CSV table of C-alpha atoms and ligand atoms in Angstrom, one decimal:
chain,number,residue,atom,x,y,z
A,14,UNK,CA,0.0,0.0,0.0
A,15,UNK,CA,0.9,3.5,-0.7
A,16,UNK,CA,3.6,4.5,1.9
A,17,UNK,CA,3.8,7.9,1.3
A,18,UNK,CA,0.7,8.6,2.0
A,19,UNK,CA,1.3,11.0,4.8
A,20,UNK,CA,-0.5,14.2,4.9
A,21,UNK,CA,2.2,16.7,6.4
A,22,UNK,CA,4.8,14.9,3.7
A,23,UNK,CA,2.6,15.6,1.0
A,24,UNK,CA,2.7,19.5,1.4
A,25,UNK,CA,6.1,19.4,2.4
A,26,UNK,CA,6.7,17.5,-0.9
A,27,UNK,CA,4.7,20.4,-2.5
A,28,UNK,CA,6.1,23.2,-0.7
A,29,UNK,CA,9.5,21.7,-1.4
A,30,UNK,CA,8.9,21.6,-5.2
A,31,UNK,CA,8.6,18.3,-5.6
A,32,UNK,CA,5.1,19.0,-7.1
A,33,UNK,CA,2.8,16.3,-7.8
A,34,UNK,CA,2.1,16.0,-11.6
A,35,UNK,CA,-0.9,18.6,-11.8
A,36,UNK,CA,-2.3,16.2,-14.7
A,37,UNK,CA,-2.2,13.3,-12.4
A,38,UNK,CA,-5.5,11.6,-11.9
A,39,UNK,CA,-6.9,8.9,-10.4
A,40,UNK,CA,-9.3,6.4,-8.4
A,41,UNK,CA,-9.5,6.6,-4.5
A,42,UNK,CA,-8.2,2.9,-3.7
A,43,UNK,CA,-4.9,4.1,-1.7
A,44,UNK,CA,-7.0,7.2,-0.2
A,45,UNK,CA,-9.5,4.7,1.1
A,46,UNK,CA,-6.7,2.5,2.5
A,47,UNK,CA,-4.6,4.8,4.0
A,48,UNK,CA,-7.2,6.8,5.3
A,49,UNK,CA,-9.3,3.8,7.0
A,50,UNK,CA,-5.8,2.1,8.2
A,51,UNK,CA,-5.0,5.5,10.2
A,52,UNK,CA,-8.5,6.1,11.4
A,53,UNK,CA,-9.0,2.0,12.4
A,54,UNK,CA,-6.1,-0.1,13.3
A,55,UNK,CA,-6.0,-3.5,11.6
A,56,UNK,CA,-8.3,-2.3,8.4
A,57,UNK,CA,-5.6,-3.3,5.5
A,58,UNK,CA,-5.2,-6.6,7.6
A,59,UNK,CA,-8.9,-7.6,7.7
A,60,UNK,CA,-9.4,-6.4,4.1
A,61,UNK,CA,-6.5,-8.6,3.5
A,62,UNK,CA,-7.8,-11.8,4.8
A,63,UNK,CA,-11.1,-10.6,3.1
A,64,UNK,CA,-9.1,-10.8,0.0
A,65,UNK,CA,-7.4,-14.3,0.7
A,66,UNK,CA,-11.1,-15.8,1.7
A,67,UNK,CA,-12.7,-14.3,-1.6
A,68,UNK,CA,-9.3,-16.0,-3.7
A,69,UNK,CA,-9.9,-19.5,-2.0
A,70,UNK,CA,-13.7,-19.5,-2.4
A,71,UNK,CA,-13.3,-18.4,-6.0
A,72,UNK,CA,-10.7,-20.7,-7.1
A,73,UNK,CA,-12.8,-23.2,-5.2
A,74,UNK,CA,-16.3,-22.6,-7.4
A,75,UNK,CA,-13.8,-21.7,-10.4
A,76,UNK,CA,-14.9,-25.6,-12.3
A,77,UNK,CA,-18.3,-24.4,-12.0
A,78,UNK,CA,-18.2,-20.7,-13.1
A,79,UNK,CA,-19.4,-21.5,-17.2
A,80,UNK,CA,-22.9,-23.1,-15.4
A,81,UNK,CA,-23.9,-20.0,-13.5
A,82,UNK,CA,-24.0,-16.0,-14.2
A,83,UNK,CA,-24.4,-13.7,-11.7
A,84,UNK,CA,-26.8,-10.9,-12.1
A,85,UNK,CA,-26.2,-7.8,-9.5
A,86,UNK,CA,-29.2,-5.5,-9.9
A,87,UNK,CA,-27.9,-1.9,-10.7
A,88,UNK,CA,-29.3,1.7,-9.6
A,89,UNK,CA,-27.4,5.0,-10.6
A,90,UNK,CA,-27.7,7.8,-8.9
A,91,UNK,CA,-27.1,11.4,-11.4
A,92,UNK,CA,-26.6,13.8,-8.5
A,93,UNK,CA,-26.2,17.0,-10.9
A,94,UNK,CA,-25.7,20.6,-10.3
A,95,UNK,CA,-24.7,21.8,-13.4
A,96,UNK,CA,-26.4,20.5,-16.8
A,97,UNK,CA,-24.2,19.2,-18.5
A,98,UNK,CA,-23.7,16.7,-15.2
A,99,UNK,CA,-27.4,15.4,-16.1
A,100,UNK,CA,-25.6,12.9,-18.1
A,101,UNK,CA,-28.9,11.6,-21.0
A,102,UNK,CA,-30.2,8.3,-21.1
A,103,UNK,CA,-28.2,7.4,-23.9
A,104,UNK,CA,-25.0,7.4,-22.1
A,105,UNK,CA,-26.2,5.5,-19.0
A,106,UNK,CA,-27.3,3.0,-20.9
A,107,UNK,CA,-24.0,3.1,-23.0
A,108,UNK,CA,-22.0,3.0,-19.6
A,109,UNK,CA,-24.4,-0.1,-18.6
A,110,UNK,CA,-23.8,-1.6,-21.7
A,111,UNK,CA,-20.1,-1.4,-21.3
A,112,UNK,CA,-20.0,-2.8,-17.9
A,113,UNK,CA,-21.9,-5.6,-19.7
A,114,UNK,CA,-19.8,-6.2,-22.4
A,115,UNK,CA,-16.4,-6.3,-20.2
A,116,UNK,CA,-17.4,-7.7,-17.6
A,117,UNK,CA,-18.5,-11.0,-19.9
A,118,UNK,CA,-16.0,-10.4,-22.1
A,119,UNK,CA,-17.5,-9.6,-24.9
A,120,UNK,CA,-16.5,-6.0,-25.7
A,121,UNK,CA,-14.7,-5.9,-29.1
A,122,UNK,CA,-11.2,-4.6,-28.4
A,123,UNK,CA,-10.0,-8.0,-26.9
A,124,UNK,CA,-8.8,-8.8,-29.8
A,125,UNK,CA,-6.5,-6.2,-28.9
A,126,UNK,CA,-4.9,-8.6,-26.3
A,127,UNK,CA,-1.3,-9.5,-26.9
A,128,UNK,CA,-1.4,-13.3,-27.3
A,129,UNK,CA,0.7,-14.6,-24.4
A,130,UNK,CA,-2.2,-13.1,-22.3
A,131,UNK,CA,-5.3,-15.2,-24.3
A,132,UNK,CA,-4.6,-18.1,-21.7
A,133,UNK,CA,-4.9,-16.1,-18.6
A,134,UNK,CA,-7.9,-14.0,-20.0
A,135,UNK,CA,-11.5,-14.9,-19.0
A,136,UNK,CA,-15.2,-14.1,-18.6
A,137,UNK,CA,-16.7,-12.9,-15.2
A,138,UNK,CA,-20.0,-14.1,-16.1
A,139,UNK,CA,-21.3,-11.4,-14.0
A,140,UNK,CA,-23.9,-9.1,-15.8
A,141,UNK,CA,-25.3,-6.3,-14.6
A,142,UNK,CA,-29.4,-5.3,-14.8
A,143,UNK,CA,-30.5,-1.6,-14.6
A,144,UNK,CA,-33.3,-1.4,-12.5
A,145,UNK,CA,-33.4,2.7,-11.5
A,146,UNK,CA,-31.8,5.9,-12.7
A,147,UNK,CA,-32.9,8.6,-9.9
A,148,UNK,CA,-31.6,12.3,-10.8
A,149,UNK,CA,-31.2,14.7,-8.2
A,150,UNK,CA,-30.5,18.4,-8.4
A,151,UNK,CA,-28.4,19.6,-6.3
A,152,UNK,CA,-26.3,22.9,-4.9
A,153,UNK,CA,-23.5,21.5,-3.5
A,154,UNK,CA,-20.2,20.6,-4.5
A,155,UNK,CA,-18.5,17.0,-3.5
A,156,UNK,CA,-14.6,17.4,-2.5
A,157,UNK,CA,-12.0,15.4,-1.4
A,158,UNK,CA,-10.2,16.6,1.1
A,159,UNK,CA,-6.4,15.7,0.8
A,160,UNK,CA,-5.5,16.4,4.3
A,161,UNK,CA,-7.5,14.1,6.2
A,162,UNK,CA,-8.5,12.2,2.7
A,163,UNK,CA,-11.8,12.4,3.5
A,164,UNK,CA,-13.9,11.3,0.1
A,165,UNK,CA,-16.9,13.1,-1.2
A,166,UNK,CA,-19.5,10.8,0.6
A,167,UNK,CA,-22.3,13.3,1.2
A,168,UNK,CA,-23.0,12.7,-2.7
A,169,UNK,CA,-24.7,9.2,-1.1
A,170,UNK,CA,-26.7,11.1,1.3
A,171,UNK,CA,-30.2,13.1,0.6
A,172,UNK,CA,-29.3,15.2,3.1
A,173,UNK,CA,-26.4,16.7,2.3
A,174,UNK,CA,-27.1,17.3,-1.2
A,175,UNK,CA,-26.7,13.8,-2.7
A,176,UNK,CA,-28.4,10.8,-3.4
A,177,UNK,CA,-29.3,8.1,-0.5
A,178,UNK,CA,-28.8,4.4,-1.7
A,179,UNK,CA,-30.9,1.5,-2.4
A,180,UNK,CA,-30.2,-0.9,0.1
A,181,UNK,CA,-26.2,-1.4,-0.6
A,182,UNK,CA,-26.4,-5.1,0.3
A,183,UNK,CA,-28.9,-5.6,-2.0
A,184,UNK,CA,-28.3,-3.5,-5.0
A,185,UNK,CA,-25.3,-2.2,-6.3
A,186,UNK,CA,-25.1,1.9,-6.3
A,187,UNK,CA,-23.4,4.1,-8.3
A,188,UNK,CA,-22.9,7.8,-8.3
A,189,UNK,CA,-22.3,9.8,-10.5
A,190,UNK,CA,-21.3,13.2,-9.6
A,191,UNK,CA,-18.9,16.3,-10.6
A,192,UNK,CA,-16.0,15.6,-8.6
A,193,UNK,CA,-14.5,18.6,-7.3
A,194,UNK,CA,-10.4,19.0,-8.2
A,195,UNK,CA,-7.8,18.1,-5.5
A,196,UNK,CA,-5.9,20.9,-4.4
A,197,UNK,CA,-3.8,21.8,-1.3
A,198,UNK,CA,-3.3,25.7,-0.1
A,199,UNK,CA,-5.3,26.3,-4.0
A,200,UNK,CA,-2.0,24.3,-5.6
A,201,UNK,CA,-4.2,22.1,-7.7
A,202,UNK,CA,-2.8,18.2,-7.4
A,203,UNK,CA,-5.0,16.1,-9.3
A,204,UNK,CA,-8.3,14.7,-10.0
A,205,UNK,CA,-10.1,11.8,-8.5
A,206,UNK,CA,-11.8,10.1,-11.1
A,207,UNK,CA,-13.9,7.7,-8.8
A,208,UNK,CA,-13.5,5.5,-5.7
A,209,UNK,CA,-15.2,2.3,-4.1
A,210,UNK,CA,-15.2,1.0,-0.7
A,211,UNK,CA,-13.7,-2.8,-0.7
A,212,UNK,CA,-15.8,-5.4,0.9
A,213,UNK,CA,-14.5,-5.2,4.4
A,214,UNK,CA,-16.6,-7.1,6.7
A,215,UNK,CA,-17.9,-4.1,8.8
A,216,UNK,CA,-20.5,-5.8,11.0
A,217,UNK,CA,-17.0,-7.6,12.0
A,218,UNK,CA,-15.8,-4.5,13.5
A,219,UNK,CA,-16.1,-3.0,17.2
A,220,UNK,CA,-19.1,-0.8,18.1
A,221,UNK,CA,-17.2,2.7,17.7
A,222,UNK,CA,-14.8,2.4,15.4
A,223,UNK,CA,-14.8,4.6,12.0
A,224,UNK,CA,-15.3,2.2,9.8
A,225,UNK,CA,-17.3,3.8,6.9
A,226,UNK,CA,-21.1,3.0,7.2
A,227,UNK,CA,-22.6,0.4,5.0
A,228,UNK,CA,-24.8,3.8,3.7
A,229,UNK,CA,-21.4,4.1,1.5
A,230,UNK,CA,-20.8,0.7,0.2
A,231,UNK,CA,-21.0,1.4,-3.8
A,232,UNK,CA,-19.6,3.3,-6.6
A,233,UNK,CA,-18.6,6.8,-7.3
A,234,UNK,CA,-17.5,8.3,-10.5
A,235,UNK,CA,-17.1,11.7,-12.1
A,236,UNK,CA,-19.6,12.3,-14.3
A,237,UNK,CA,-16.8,12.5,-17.5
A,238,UNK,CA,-16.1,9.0,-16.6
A,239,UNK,CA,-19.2,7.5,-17.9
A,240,UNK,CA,-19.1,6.5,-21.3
A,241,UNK,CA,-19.3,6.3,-24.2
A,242,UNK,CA,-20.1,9.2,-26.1
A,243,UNK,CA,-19.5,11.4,-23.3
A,244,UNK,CA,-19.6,15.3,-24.8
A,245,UNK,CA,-18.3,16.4,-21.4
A,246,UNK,CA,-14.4,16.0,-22.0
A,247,UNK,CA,-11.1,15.5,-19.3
A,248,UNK,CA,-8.9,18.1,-20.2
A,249,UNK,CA,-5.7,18.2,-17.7
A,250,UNK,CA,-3.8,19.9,-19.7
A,251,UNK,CA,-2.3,16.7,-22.1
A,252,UNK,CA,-5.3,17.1,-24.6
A,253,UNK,CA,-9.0,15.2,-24.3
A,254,UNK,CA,-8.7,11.9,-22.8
A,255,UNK,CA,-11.1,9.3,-24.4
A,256,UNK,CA,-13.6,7.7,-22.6
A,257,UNK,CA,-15.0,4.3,-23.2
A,258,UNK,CA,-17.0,3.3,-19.6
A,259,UNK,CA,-13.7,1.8,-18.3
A,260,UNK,CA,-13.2,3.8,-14.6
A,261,UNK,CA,-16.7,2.1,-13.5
A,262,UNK,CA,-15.7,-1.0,-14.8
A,263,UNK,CA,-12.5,-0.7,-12.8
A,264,UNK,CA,-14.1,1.0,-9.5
A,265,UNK,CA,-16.5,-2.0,-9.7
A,266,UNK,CA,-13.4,-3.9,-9.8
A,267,UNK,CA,-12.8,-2.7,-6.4
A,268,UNK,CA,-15.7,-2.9,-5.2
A,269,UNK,CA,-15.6,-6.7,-5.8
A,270,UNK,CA,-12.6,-6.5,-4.2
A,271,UNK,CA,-9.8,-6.4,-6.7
A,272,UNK,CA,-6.2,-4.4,-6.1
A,273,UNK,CA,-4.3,-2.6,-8.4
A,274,UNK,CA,-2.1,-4.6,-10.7
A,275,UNK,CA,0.8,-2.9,-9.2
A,276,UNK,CA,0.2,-3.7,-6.1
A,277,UNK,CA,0.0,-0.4,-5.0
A,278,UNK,CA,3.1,0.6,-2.8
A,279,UNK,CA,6.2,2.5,-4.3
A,280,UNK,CA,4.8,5.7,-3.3
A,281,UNK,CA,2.7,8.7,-5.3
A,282,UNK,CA,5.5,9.6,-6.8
A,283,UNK,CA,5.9,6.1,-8.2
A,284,UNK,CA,8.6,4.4,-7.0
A,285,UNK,CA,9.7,1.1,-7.7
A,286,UNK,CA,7.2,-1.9,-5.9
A,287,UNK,CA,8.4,-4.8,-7.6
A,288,UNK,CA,8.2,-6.2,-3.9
A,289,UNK,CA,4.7,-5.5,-3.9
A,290,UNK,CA,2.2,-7.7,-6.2
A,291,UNK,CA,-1.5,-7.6,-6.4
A,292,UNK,CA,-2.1,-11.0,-4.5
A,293,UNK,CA,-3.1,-12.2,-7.9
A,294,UNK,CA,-0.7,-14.8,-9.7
A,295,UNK,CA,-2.0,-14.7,-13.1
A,296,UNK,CA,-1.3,-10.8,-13.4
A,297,UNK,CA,2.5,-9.7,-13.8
A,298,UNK,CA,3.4,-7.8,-11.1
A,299,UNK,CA,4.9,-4.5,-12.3
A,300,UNK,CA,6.9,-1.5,-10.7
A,301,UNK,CA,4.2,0.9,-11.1
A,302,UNK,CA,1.1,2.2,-12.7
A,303,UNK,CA,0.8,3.1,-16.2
A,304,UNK,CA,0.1,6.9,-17.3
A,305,UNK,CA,-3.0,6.7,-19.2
A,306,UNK,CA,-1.1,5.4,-21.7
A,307,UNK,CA,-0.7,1.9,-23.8
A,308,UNK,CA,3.2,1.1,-23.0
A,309,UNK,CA,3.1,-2.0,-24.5
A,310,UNK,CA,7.1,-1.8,-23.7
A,311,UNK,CA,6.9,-1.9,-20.5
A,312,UNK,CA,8.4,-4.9,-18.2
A,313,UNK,CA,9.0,-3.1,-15.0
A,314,UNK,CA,9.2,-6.4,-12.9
A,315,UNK,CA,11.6,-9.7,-13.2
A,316,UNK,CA,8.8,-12.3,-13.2
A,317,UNK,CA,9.8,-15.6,-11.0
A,318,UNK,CA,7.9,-17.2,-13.0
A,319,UNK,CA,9.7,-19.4,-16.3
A,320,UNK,CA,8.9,-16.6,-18.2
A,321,UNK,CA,9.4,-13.0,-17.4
A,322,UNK,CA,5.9,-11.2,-18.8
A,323,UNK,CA,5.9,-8.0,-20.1
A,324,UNK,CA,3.4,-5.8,-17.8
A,325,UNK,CA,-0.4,-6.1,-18.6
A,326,UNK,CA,-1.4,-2.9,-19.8
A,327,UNK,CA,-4.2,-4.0,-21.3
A,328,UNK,CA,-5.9,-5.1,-17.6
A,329,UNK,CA,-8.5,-2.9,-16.2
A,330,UNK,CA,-6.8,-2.8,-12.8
A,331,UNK,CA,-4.2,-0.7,-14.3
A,332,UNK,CA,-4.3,3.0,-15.2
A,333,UNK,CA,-3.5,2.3,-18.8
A,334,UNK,CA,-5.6,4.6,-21.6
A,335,UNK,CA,-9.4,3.3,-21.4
A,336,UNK,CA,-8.4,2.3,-24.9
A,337,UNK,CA,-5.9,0.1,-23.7
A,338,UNK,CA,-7.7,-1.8,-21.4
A,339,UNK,CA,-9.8,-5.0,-22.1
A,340,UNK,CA,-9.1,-7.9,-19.6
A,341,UNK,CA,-10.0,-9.5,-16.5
A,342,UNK,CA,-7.8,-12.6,-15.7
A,343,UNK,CA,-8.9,-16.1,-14.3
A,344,UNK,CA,-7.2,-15.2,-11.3
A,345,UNK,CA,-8.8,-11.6,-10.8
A,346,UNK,CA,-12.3,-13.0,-11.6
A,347,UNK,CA,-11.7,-15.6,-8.8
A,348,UNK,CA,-11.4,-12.8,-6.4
A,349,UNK,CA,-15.0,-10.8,-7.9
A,350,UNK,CA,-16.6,-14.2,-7.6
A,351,UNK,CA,-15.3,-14.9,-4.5
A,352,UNK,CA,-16.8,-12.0,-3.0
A,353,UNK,CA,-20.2,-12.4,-4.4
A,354,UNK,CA,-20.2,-15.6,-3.1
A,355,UNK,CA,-19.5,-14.5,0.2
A,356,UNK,CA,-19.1,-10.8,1.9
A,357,UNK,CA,-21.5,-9.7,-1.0
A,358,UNK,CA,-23.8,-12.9,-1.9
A,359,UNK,CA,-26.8,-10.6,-1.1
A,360,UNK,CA,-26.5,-9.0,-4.1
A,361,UNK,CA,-27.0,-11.9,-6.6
A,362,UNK,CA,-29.5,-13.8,-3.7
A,363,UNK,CA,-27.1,-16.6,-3.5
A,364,UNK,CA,-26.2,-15.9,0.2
A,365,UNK,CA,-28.4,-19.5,1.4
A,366,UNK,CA,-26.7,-21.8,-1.0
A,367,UNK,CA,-23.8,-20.6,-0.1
A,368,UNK,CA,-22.5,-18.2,2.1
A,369,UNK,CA,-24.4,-19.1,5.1
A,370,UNK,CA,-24.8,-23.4,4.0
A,371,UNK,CA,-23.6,-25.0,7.0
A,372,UNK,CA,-20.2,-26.6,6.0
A,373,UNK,CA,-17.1,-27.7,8.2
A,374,UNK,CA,-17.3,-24.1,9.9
A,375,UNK,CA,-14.3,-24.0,12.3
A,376,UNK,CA,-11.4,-25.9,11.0
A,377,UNK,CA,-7.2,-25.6,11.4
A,378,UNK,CA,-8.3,-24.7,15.3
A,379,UNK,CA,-4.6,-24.2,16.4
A,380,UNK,CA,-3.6,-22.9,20.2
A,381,UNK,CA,0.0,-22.1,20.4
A,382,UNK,CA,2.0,-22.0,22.5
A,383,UNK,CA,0.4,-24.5,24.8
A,384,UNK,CA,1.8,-24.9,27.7
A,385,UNK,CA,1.3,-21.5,27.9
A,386,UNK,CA,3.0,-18.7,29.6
A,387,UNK,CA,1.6,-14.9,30.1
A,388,UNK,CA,0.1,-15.0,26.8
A,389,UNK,CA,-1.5,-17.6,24.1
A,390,UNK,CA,-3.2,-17.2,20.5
A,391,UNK,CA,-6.0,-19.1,19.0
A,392,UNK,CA,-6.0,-19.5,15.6
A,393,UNK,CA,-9.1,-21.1,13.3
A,394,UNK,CA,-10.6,-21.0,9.8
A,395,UNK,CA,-14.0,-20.0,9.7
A,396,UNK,CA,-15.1,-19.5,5.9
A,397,UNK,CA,-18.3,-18.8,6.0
A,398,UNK,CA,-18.1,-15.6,8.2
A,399,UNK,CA,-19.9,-17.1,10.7
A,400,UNK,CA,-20.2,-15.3,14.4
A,401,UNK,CA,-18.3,-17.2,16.8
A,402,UNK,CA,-17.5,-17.1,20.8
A,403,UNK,CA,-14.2,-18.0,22.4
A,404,UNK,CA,-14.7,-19.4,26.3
A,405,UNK,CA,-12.3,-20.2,28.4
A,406,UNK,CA,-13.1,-22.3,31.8
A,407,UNK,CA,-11.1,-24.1,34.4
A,408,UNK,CA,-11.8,-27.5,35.4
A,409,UNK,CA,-14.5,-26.3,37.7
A,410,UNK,CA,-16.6,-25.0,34.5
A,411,UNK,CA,-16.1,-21.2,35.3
A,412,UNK,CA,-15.3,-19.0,33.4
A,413,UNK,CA,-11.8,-17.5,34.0
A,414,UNK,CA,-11.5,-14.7,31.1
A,415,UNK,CA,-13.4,-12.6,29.1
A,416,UNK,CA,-15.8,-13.8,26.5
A,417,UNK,CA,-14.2,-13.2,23.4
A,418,UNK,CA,-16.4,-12.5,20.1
A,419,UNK,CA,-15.6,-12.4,16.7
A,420,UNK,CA,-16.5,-13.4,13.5
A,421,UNK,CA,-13.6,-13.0,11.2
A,422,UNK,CA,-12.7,-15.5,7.9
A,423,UNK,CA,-9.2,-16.6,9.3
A,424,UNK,CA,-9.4,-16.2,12.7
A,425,UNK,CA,-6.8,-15.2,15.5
A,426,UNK,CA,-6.8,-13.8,19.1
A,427,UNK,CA,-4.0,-13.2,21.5
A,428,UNK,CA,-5.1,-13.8,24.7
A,429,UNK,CA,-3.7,-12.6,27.8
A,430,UNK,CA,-3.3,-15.1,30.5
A,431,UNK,CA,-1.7,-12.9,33.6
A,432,UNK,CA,-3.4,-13.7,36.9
A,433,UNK,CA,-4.2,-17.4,36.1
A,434,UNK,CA,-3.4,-19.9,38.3
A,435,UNK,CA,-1.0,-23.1,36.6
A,436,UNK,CA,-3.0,-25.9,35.8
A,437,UNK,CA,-5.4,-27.1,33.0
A,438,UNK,CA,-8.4,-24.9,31.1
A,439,UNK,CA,-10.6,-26.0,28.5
A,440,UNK,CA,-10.7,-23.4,25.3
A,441,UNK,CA,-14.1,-23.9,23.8
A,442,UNK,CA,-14.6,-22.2,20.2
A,443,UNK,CA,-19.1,-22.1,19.3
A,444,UNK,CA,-20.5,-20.9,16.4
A,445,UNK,CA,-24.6,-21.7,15.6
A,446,UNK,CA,-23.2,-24.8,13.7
A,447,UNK,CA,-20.5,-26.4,15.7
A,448,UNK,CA,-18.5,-26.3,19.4
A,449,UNK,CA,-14.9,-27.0,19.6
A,450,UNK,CA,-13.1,-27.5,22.6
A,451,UNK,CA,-9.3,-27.6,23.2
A,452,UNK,CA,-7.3,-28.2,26.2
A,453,UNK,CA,-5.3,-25.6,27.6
A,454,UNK,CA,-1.8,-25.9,29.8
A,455,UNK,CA,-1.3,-22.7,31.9
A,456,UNK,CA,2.3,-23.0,33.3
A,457,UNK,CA,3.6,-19.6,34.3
B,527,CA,CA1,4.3,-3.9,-7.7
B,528,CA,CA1,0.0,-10.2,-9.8
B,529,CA,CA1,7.9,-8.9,-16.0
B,530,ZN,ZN1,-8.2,2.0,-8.7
């Protein structure tokens, strides 16, 4: 993840004149990150195992993918304030037809692949069904502010000028809204393009953290990011950029919880992260993002694979020119599947069959060390999200600890074990499905 993404550096990088490339634009991925990880510790962690679940449920239901499409039902928000943000019909349902053709693969320029890339290219079979356009008028503007990173999320709210959601576990929302220019002290530094919250399991989370409320799961974009045939033009200062639908195709990316092919890291002012990768094998790692450009050059990265690929400008989880991109891989579509077969499965109604199907819940139940001393951890799989409660009780049957609650994919807990006496405990792990017990050897 992006480092550098420390607010007092960034103006002293500025001030310094180390400016930021003005033209320099972007989606909010790293904002999100960084600003979640400073405002709730453990956030890139739990997205993280979030990540690694959705990758071993997808590769898991990977035979079976050509057998079933998934359907999310779409609504669009147009929160407008000048006209020419009223975006017309036409190109909605040219942006909708686009996330439909890419997302199945059947959008045209994929026979612009380079054809070492045809094996690892594939179809999501995920489609996507209109179901509401609402428009809204509105008078106010929707920033981000670089200092704290805080992203323009009153656009999702009908009280602060935007747009509230359909219900987000249900449908997917996407805004579409001017998004004001990023600029620090009036030094203008960029423009966000769009941003989408990953799936991070936030009825996981503590009562009081800051985790962003499920109001703002979904999809932002800057209205001259929908496409095609968008007659409102980006212009920062390199000349029109063309527009074909792709940043909602990769924002929706995102939201299904892909990274950047990069693997983010190496800095904003893009710095080498060839230790950095995507989590995703079938996607070359590279040392960077692309610049809105088709570099078809470009192998940033020694691959440790046999061959050593050229990077994958053509994948939607780079920055590459929206002309450039047409791919998803296998191993990308994993992930998106993954996630709508579990931290998403509302969305395509799939959640009984499997996301909540009662399977071997609690497995790899480890307890180390044991015999114990001050301290020991618990550690469990539990792939289907389910709630679960940690007890510990001495031989008596009472309880010597704190309950412990938690319903995280790849469980683990430290627990404290200062004040109890040597001698044997009973560790017993309960979802609604199953009970586990372990012994326990305190020996301070
Ligand atoms: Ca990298
Ligand atoms: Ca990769
Ligand atoms: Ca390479
Ligand atoms: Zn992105």
């Amino acid at each position: 993840m992006n480092k550098l993404w420390i607010p007092l550096t960034m103006v002293l990088l500025v001030l310094s004149g180390l400016k930021l490339n003005a033209q320099h634009h972007f989606c909010g991925h790293d904002l999100i990150m960084n600003q979640m990880a400073q405002q709730t510790p453990g956030y890139k962690e739990q997205v993280l195992k979030i990540f690694d679940e959705a990758k071993r449920r997808g590769l898991a239901s990977r035979q079976s993918r050509n057998q079933t499409l998934y359907t999310i039902d779409l609504v669009i928000h147009v929160v407008w304030k000048d006209s020419s943000e009223n975006l017309a019909t036409s190109i909605i349902q040219g942006q909708v037809d686009q996330l439909n053709k890419d997302f199945r693969r059947l959008n045209a320029d994929t026979a612009n692949l380079r054809s070492m890339f045809h094996p690892v290219a594939g179809d999501a079979m995920i489609e996507f069904n209109l179901v509401q356009v609402n428009r809204v008028q509105t008078n106010e503007e929707f920033s981000v502010d670089f200092i704290s990173g805080a992203l323009p999320d009153n656009v999702k709210e009908t009280a602060n000028g935007g747009s509230d959601p359909w219900d987000t576990e249900l449908y997917l929302n996407l805004w579409i809204c001017k998004i004001q220019p990023i600029t620090v002290a009036g030094i203008p530094l960029g423009q966000l393009l769009g941003y989408a919250y990953p799936p991070d399991g936030l009825s996981n989370w503590p009562a009081g953290s800051s985790a962003p409320s499920p109001l703002y799961e979904g999809v932002v974009v800057d209205f001259r990011g929908i496409g095609p045939n968008n007659p409102n033009p980006i212009d920062l200062g390199t000349g029109p950029l063309t527009v074909v639908g792709r940043t909602p195709v990769h924002e929706i990316g995102h939201y299904l919880g892909l990274r950047h092919v990069w693997g983010d890291g190496g800095g904003i002012l893009g710095g080498n992260s060839c230790g950095e990768d995507d989590g995703v094998a079938d996607t070359p790692n590279t040392a960077g993002q692309s610049n809105f450009d088709c570099d078809t050059t470009k192998n940033s990265c020694v691959d440790t694979t046999a061959i050593d690929w050229p990077d994958m400008v053509e994948n939607y989880m780079d920055y590459a020119a929206e002309t450039c991109m047409n791919t998803f891989t296998i191993g990308q579509i994993d992930i998106m599947r993954g996630v709508l077969e579990g931290p998403r499965c509302k969305l395509i109604n799939n959640c009984i069959t499997t996301y909540n199907t009662p399977t071997a819940e609690l497995t790899s139940v480890q307890i180390y060390p044991n015999p114990a001393k001050g301290f020991t951890t618990l550690e469990f799989d539990n792939p289907d999200f389910l709630e679960y409660q940690i007890t510990i009780r001495d031989v008596m049957g009472k309880e010597v600890l704190p309950t412990i609650n938690g319903k995280a994919a790849n469980a683990q807990h430290t627990v404290p074990l200062n004040g109890l006496a040597n001698g044997i405990y009973f560790v017993e792990i309960a979802s609604k499905e199953v009970t586990i017990g372990r012994k326990l050897v305190v020996s301070q």
